[in-house]
CSV table of C-alpha atoms in Angstrom, one decimal:
chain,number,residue,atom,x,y,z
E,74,UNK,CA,107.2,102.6,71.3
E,75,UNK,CA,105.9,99.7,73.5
E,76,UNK,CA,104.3,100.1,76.5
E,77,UNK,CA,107.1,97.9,78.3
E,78,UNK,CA,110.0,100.8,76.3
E,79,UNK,CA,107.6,103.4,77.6
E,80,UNK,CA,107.5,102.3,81.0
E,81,UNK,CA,111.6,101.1,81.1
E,82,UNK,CA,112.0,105.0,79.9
E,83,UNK,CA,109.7,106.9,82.4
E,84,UNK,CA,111.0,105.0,85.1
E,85,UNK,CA,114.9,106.1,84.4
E,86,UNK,CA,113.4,109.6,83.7
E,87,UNK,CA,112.1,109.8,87.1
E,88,UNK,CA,115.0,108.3,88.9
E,89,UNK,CA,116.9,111.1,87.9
E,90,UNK,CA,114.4,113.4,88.4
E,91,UNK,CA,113.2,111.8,92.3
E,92,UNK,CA,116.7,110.1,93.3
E,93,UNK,CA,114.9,110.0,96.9
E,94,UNK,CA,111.9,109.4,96.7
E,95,UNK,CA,110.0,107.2,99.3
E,96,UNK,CA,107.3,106.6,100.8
E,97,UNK,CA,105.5,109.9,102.5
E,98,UNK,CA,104.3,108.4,105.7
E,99,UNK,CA,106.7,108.4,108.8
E,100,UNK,CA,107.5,105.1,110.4
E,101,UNK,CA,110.6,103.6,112.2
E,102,UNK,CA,108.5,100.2,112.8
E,103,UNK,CA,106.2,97.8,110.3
E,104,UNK,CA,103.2,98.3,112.2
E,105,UNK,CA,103.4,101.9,112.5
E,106,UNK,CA,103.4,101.7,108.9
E,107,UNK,CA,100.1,99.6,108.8
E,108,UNK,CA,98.5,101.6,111.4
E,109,UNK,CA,99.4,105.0,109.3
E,110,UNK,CA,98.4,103.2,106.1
E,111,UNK,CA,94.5,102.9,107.3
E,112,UNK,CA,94.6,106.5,108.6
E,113,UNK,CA,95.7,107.6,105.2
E,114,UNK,CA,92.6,106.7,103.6
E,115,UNK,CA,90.9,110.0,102.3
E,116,UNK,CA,93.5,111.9,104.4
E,117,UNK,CA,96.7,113.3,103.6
E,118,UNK,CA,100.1,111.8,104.9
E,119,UNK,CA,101.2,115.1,106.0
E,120,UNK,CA,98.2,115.1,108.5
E,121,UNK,CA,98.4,111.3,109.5
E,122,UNK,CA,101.9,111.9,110.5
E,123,UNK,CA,100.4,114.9,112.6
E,124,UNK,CA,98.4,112.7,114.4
E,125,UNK,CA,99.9,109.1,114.9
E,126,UNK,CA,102.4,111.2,116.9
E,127,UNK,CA,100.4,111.3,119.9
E,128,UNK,CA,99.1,107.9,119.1
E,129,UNK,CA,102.4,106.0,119.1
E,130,UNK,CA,103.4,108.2,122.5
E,131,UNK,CA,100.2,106.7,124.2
E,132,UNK,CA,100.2,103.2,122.8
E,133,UNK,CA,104.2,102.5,122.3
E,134,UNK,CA,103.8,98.7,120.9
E,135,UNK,CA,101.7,96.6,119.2
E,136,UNK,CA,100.7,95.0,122.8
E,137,UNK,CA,99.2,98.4,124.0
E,138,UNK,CA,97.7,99.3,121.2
E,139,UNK,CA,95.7,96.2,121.0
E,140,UNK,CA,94.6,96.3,124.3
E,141,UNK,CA,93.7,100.0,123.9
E,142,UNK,CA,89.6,100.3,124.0
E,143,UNK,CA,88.1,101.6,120.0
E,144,UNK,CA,86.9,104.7,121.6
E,145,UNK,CA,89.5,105.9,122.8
E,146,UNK,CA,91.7,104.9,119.5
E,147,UNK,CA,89.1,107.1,117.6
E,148,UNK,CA,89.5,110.0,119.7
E,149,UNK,CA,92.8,110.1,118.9
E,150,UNK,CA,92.3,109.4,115.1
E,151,UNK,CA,89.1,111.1,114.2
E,152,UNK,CA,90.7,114.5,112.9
E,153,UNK,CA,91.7,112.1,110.1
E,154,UNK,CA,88.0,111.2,109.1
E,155,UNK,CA,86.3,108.3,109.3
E,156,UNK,CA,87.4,107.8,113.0
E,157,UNK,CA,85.0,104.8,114.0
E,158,UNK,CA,85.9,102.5,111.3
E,159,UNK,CA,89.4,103.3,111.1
E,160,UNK,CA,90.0,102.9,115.1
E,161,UNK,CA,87.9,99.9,114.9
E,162,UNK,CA,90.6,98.2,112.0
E,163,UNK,CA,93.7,99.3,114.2
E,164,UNK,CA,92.5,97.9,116.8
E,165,UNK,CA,91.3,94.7,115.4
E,166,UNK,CA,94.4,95.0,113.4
E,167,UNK,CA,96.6,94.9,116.6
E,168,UNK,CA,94.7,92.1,118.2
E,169,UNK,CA,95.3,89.8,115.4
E,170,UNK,CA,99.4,90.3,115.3
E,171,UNK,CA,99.7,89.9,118.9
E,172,UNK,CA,97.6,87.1,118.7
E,173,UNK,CA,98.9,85.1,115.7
E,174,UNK,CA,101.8,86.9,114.7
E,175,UNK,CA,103.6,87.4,118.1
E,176,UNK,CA,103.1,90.9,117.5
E,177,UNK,CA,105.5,90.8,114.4
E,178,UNK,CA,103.5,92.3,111.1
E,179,UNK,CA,103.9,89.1,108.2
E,180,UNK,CA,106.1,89.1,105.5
E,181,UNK,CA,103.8,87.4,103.0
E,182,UNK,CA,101.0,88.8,100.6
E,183,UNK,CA,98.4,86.7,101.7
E,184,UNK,CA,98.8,87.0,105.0
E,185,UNK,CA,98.3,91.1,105.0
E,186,UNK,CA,95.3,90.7,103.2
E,187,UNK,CA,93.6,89.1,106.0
E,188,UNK,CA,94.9,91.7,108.4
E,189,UNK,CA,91.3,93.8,108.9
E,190,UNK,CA,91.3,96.9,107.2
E,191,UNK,CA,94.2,95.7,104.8
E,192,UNK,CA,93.7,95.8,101.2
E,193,UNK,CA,95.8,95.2,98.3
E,194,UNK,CA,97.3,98.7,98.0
E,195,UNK,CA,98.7,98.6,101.7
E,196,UNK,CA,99.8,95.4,101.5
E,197,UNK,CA,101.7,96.3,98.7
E,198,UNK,CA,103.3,99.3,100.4
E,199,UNK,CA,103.9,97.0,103.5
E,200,UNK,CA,105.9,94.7,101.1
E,201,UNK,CA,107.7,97.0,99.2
E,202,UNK,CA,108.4,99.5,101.9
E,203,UNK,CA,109.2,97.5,104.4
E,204,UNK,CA,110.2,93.8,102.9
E,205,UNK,CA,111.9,95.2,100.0
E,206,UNK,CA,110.0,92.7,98.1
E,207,UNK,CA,108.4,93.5,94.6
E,208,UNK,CA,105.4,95.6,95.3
E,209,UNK,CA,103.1,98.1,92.7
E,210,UNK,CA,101.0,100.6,95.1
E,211,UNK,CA,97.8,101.4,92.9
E,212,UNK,CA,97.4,104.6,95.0
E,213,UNK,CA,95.2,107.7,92.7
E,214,UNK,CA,98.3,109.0,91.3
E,215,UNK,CA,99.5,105.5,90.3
E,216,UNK,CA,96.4,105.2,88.3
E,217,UNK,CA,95.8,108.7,87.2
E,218,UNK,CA,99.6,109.2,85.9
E,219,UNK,CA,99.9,105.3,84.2
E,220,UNK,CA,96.5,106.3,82.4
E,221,UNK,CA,98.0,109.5,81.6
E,222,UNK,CA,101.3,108.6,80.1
E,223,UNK,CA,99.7,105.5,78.8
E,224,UNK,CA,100.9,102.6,80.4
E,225,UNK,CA,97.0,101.5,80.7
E,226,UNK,CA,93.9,102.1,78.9
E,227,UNK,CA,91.1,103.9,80.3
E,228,UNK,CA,91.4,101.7,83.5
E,229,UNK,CA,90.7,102.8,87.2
E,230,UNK,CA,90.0,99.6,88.8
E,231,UNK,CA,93.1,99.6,91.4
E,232,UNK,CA,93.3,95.9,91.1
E,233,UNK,CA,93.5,95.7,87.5
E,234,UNK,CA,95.7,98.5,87.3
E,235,UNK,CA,98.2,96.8,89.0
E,236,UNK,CA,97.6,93.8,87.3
E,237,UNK,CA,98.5,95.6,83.9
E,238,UNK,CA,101.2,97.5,85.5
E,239,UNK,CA,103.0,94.1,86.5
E,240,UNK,CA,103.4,93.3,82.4
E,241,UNK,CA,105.6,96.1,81.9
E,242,UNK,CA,106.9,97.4,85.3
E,243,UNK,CA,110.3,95.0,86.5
E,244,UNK,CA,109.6,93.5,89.6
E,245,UNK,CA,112.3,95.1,91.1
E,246,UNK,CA,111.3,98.6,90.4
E,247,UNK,CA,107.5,98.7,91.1
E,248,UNK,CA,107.8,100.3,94.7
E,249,UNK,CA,110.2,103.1,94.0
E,250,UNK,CA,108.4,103.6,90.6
E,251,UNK,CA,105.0,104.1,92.5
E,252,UNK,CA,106.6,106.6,95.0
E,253,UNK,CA,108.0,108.7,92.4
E,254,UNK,CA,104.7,108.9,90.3
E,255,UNK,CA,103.5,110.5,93.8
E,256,UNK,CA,105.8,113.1,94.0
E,257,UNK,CA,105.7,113.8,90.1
E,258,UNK,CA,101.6,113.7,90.5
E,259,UNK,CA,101.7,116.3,93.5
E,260,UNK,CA,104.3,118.3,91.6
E,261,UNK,CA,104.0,118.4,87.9
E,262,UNK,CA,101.4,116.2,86.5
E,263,UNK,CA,98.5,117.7,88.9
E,264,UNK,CA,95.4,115.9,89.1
E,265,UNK,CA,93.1,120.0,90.2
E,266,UNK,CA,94.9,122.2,87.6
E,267,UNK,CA,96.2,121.6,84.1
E,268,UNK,CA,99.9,120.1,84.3
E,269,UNK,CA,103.0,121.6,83.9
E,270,UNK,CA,104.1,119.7,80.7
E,271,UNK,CA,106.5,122.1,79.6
E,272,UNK,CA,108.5,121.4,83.0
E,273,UNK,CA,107.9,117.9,83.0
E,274,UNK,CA,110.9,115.3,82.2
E,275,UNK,CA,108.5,112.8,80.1
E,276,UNK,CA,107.0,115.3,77.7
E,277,UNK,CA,107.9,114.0,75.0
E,278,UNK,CA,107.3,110.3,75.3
E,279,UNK,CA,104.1,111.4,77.3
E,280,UNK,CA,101.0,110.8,74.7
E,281,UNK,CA,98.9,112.9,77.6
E,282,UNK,CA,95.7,111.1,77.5
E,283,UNK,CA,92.5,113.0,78.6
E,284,UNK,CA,94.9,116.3,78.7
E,285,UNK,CA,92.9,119.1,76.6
């Protein structure tokens, strides 16, 4: 088996096993999804959706939130670690789509990447998420699991992950493919204990690298 069949058969596994999946942050607007997308680093989504609650109630819109000083952005935000550099991006963030954007979040690649505190892995979550464009989220369970199951070899370099991943994955189903290695991470193929291969829907067309 290829790594192309593999990957064409892991992703129909999991669609039947995750029908739903999506992505685990809350949002109703793009840039709440970029805002939540910073807080997320080294932080769960379960507590940034916690928090951006009272965040979005003060600052509704992109407008207020730009125009909201750092300090009190981190106060908000600091029970999600690394508060100063993290309220510091929003609200630099902010600034820059009122300023150029007319408060819209861009639809192009590029374009996010210049956003401040945007890197590839959120931009790729901004464009599949929200765009519904092709997108491949190199998140720790992306590259843990496509190591794993070999899709890859022995590489943890986010960018080049994704760079491999794009070879094998269809456009079309890189996003949903990346949400449902999430769920399948957090629920069967676990990173802190030894994983439940006897429950899991790829066992055997799983070659379970680095699994004693």
């Amino acid at each position: 088996m290829t790594k192309k069949q593999r990957a064409l058969e892991i992703i129909e596994r999991l669609k039947k096993e995750y029908p739903d999946a999506a992505c685990t942050l809350d949002y109703e607007e793009a840039w709440k999804l970029l805002v939540s997308v910073r807080l997320a680093a080294q932080c769960t989504d379960a507590r940034v959706n916690v928090i951006v609650k009272g965040l979005f109630e003060k600052y509704p819109d992109v407008n207020a939130l730009a125009e909201a000083e750092v300090s009190e952005i981190e106060e908000i935000v600091r029970p999600c670690g690394l508060g100063k550099s993290k309220a510091r991006d929003i609200s630099a963030c902010m600034k820059m789509l009122r300023d150029e954007y007319e408060g819209k979040v861009p639809d192009d690649f590029d374009a996010l990447l210049k956003l401040p505190g945007v890197g590839r892995k959120s931009a790729n979550l901004i464009m599949g998420d929200v765009f519904g464009k092709p997108a491949i989220v190199t998140d720790t369970h992306c590259i843990r699991l496509s190591n794993r199951m070999g899709l890859v070899d022995g590489i943890r370099e986010p960018r080049k992950v994704e760079m491999a991943l794009w070879k094998i994955i269809p456009p079309e189903e890189g996003s949903d493919f990346c949400h449902r290695l999430v769920i399948h991470g957090r629920e069967v193929c676990t990173a802190r204990t030894k994983p439940y291969c006897d429950r899991c829907c790829l066992a055997d067309i799983c070659p379970k690298k680095g699994i004693e």
